[in-house]
Tab-separated table of C-alpha atoms in Angstrom:
chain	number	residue	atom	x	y	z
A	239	UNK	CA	93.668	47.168	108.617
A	240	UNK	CA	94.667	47.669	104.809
A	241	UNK	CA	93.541	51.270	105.359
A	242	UNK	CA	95.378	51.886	108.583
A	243	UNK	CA	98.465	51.241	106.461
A	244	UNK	CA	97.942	53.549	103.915
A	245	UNK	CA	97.294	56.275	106.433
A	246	UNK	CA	100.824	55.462	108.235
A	247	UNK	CA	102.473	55.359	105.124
A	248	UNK	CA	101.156	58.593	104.118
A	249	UNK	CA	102.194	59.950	107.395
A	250	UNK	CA	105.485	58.670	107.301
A	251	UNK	CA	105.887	60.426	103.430
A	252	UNK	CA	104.670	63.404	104.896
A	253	UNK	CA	107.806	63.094	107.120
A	254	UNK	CA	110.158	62.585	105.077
A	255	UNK	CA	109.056	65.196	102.703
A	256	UNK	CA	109.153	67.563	105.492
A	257	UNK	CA	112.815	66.625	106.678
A	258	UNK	CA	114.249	67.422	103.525
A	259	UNK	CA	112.391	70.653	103.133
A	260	UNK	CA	113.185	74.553	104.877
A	261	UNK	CA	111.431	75.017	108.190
A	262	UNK	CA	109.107	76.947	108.695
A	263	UNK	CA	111.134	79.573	110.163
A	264	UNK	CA	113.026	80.074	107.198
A	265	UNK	CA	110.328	80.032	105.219
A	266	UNK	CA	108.218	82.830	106.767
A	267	UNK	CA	110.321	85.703	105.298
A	268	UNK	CA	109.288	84.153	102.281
A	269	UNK	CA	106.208	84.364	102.534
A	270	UNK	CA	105.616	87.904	103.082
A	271	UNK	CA	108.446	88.550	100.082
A	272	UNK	CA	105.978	87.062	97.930
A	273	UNK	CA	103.168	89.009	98.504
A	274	UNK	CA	105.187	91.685	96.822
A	275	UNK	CA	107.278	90.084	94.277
A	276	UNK	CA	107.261	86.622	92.588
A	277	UNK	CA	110.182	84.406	94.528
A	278	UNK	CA	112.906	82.588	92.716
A	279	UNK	CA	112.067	79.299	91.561
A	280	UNK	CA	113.566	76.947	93.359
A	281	UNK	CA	111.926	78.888	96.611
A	282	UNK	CA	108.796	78.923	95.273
A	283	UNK	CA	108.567	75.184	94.736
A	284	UNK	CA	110.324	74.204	98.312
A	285	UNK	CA	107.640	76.826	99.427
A	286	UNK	CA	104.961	74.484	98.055
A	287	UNK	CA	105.886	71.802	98.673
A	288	UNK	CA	105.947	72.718	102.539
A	289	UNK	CA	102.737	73.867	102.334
A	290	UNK	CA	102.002	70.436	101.350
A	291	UNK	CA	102.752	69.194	104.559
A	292	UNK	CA	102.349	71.816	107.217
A	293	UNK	CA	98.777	73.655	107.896
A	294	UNK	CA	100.654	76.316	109.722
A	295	UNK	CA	102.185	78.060	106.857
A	296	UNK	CA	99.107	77.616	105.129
A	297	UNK	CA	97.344	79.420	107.433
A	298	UNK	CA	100.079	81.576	107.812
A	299	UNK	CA	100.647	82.518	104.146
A	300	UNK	CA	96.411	83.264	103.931
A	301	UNK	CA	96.240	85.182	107.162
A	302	UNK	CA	98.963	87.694	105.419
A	303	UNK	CA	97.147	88.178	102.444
A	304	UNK	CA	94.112	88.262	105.137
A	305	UNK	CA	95.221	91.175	107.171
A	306	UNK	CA	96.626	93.044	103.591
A	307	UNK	CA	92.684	93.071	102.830
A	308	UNK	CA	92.005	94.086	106.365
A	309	UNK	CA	94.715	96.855	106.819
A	310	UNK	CA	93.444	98.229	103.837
A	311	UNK	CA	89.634	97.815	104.587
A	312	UNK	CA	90.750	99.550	108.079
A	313	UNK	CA	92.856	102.678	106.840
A	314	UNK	CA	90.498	103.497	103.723
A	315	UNK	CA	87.104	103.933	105.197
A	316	UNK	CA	86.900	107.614	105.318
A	317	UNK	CA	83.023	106.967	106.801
A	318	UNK	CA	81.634	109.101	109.488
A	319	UNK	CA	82.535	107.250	112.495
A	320	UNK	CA	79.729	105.481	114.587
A	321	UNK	CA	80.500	105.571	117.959
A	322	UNK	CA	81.462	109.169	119.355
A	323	UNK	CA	84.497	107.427	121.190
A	324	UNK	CA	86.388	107.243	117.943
A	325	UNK	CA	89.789	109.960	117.660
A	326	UNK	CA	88.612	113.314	116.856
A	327	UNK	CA	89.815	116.562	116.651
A	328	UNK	CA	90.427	118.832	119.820
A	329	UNK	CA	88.515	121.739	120.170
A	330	UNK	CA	92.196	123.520	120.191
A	331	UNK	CA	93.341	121.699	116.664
A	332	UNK	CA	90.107	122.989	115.416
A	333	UNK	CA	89.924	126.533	116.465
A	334	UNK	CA	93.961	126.724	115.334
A	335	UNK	CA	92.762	125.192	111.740
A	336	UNK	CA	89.741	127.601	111.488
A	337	UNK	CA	92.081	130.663	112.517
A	338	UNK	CA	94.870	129.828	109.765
A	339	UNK	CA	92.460	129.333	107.067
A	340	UNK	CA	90.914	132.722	107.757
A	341	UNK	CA	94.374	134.030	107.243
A	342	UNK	CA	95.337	132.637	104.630
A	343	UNK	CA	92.003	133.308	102.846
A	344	UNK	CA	92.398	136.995	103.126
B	129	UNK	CA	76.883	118.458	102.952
B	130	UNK	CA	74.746	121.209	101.039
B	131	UNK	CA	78.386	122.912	100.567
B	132	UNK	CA	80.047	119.795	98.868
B	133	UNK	CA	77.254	119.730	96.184
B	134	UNK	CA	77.382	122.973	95.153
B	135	UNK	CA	80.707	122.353	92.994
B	136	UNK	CA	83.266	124.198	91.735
B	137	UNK	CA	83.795	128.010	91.471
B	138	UNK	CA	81.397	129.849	93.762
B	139	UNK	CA	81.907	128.604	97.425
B	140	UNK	CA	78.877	129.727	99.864
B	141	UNK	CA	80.719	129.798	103.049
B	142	UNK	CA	84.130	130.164	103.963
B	143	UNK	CA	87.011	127.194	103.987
B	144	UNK	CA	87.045	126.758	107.601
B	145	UNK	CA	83.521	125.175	107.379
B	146	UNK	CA	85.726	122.303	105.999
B	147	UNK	CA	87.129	121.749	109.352
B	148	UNK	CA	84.309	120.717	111.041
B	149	UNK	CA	82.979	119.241	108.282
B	150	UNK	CA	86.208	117.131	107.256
B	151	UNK	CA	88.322	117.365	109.983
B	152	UNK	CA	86.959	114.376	111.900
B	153	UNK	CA	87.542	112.218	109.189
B	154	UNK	CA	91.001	113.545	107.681
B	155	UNK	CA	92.530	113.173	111.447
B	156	UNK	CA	91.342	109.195	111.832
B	157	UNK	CA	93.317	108.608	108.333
B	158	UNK	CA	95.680	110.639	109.021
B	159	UNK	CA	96.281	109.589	112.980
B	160	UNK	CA	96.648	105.300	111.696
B	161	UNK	CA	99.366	106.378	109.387
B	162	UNK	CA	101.143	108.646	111.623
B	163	UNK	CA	100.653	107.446	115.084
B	164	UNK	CA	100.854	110.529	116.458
B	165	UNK	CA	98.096	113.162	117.668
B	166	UNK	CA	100.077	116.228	117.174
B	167	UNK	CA	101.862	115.324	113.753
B	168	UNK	CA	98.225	113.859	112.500
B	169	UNK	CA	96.885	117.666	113.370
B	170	UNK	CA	99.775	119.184	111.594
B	171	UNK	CA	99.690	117.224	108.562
B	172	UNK	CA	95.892	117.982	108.321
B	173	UNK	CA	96.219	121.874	108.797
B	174	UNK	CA	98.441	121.700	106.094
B	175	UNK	CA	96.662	120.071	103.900
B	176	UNK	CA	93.839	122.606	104.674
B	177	UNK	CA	96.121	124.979	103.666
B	178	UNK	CA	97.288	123.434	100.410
B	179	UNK	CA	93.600	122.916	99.782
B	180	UNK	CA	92.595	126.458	99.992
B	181	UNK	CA	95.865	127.044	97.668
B	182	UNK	CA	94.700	125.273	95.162
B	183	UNK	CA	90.874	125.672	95.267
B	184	UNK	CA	90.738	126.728	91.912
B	185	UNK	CA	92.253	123.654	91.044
B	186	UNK	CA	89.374	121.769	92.341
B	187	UNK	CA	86.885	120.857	89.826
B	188	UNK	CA	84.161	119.672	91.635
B	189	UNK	CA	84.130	115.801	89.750
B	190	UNK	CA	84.896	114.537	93.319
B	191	UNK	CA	83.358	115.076	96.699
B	192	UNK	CA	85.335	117.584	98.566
B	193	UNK	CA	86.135	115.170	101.141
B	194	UNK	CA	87.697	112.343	98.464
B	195	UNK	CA	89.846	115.884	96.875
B	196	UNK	CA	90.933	117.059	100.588
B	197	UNK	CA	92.187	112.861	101.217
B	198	UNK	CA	94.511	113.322	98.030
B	199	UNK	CA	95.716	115.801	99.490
B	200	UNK	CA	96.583	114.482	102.941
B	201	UNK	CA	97.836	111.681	101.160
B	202	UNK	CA	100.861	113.496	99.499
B	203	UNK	CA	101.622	114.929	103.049
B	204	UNK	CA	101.620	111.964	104.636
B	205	UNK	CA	103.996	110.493	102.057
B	206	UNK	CA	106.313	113.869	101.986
B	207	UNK	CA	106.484	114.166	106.114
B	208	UNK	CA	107.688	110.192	105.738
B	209	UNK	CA	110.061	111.728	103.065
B	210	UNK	CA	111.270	114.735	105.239
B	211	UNK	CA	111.536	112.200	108.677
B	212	UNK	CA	114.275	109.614	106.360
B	213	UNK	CA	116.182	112.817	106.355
B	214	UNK	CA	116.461	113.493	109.959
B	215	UNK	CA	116.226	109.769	111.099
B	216	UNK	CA	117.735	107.142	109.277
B	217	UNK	CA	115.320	103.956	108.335
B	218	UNK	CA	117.791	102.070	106.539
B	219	UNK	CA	118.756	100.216	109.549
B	220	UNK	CA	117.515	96.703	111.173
B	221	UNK	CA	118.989	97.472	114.541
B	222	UNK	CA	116.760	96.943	117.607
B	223	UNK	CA	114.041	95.915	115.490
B	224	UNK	CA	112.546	92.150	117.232
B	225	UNK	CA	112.853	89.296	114.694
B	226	UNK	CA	109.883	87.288	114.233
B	227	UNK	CA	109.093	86.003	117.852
B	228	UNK	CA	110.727	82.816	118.140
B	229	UNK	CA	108.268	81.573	120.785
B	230	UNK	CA	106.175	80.574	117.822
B	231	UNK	CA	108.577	77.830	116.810
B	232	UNK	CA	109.582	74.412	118.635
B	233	UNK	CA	112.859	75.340	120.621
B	234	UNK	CA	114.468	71.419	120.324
B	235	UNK	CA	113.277	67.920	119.147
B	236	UNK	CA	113.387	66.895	115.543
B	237	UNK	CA	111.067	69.511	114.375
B	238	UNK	CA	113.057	72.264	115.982
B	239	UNK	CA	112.246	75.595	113.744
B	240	UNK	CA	108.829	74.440	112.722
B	241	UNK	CA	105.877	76.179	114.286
B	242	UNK	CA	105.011	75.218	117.626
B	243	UNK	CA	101.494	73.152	117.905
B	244	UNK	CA	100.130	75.415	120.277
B	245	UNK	CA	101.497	78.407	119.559
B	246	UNK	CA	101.748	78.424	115.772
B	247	UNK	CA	99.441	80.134	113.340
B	248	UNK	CA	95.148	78.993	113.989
B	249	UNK	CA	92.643	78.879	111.297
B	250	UNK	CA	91.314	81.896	110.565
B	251	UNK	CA	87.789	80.553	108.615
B	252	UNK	CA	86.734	80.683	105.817
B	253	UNK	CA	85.585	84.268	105.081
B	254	UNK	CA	87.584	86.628	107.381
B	255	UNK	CA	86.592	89.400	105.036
B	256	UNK	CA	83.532	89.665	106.948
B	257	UNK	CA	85.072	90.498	109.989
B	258	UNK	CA	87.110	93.106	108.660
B	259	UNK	CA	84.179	95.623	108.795
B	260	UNK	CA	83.351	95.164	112.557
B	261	UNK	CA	84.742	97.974	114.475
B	262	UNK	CA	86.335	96.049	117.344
B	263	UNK	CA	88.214	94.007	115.364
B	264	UNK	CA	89.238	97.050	113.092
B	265	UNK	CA	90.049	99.018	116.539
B	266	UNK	CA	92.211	95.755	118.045
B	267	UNK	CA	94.008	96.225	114.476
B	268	UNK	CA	94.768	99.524	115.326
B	269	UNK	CA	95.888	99.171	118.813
B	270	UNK	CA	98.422	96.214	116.946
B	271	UNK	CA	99.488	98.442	114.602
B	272	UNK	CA	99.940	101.196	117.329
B	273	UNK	CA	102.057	98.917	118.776
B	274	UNK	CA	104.886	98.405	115.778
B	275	UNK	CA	108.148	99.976	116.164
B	276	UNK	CA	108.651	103.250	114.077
B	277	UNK	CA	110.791	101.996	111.794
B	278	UNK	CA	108.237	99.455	110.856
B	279	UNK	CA	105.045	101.001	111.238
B	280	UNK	CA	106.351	103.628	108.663
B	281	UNK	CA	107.481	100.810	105.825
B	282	UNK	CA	104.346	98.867	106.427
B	283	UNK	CA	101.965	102.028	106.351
B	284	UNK	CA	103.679	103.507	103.013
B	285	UNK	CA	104.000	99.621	101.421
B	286	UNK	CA	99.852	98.677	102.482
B	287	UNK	CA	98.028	101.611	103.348
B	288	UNK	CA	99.699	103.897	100.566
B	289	UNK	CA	99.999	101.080	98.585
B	290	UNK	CA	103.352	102.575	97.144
B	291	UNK	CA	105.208	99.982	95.337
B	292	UNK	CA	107.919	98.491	96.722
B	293	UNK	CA	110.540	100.932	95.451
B	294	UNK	CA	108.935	103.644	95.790
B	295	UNK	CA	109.110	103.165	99.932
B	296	UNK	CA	112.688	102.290	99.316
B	297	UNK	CA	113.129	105.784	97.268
B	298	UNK	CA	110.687	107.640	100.265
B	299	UNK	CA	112.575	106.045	103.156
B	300	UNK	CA	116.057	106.071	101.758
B	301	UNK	CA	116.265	102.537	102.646
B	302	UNK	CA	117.940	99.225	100.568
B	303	UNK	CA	115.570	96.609	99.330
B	304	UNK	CA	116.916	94.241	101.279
B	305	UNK	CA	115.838	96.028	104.215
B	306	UNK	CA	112.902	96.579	102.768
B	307	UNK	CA	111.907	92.950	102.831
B	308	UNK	CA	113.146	92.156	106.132
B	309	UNK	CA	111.142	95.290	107.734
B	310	UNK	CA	108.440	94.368	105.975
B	311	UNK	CA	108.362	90.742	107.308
B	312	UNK	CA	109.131	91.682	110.811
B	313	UNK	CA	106.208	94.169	110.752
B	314	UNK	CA	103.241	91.948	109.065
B	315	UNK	CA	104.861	88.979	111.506
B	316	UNK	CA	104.363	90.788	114.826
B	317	UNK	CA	100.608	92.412	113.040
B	318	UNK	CA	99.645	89.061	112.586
B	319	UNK	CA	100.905	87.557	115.871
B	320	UNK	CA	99.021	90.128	117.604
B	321	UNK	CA	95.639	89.786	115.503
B	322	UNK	CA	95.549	86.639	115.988
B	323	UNK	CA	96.292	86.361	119.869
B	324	UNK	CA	93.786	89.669	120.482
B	325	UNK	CA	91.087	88.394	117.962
B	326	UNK	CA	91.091	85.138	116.595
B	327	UNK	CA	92.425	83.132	119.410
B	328	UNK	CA	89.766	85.310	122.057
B	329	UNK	CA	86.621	84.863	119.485
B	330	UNK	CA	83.820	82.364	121.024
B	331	UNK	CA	84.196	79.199	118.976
């Protein structure tokens, strides 16, 4: 009983916090800003304090910083590839590249 | 690889070993950035060609391959350079917004993410999954998928890893832009992760 109260009170703060704050479509630009620079103050507290009460721009804001790691995970590996399906020179490119370094080499 | 340890000065065979050698692997970095088969072949021929320029410049500290991707790397940035001056980035037209299918369209929570449709858990470690080739080919095919305009601002800003201005000063474009492109692009990126990944995954 007692404890059913306190979670609909809780609720209904959650509410109210989150009808005086941005939604979460304004606050998605945001978001990504701050990945590269530190937002103004007041924005950076509103932006808390939504993330207070909505999982979706948490998620949001670490699945940013998520796919930074992966993009750069992706586009650094300068490994031999594994399968043999992967992009690879034509024979064409290859013969063209060979033939201008001989050139230019004499 | 007997070639790349024999270091600086004497070279046992020619430079065009380095194509077959390198060439894989400089057109894959090269191909994500620029999208584009025939550019990505360009941009490594030249930098073959710079290379072989500047040989004597190479000390042998690095592996040839890790010398040879500095290299491409200043290419890629200069074609970016030469492209602002023949098409102009500095513009937001035709570029989508942030889809707005994400968000609720009416009721009281109109403009807050839709509970369907809005952003999923991604677990605790997605680092892990960053490795698996799948999900770093469905990454691709998203990025593949970006709009020029974006795709170049995004590759410069996190696969460069120029600063902020310096895409600004590569591109020719305002700040302001900047940030908007740069939202738009990581929006749709992530959109498209998580519907091709995260949302498909078992469990």
């Amino acid at each position: 009983m007692f404890s059913d109260l306190i979670a609909k009170l809780k609720l209904q703060a959650i509410f109210w916090l989150a009808r005086r704050l941005p939604v979460c479509r304004e606050v998605t630009p945001w978001m990504s800003e701050r990945l590269d620079q530190p937002l103004p103050l007041g924005r950076e507290i509103k932006l808390r304090l939504h993330f207070l009460v909505c999982d979706f721009c948490r998620y949001y804001q670490n699945q940013l910083l998520a796919l930074r790691n992966a993009v750069q995970t992706m586009s650094n590996s300068t490994q031999e590839p594994d399968p043999t399906d992967q992009p690879r020179l034509s024979a064409d490119a290859r013969e063209r590249m060979k033939n201008a370094l001989k050139d230019q080499d004499r | 690889m007997d070639q790349a340890e024999t270091g600086s000065g004497d070279r046992l065979t020619g430079p065009e070993t380095w194509v077959d050698q390198h060439g894989d692997c400089l057109f894959r970095y090269a191909l994500v950035r620029l999208r584009d088969e025939t550019i990505a072949e360009e941009i490594v021929q030249e930098t073959f060609l710079a290379a072989l320029k500047s040989y004597s410049a190479f000390d042998g500290k690095s592996s040839e391959r890790t010398w040879l991707t500095g290299i491409l790397k200043h290419k890629i940035i200069d074609y970016f350079r030469r492209r602002s001056r023949q098409v102009t980035f500095d513009s937001l037209d035709g570029l989508p917004a942030e889809s707005s299918d994400l968000f609720q369209q009416s009721g009281e929570w109109v403009d807050h993410f839709d509970f369907d449709r809005g952003p999923i858990d991604w677990g605790a470690n997605p680092a892990r999954i960053f490795e698996n080739n799948q999900f770093q080919e469905s990454l691709q095919r998203c990025i593949m998928h970006l709009p020029d305009r974006l795709s170049a601002v995004f590759t410069l800003r996190e696969m460069e890893e120029l600063s902020s201005d310096d895409v600004c000063k590569v591109l020719s474009i305002s700040t302001t832009n900047l940030w908007v492109m740069l939202h738009r692009a990581r929006a749709q990126l992530r959109k498209c992760i998580e519907y091709n990944w995260f949302r498909k995954m078992p469990g």
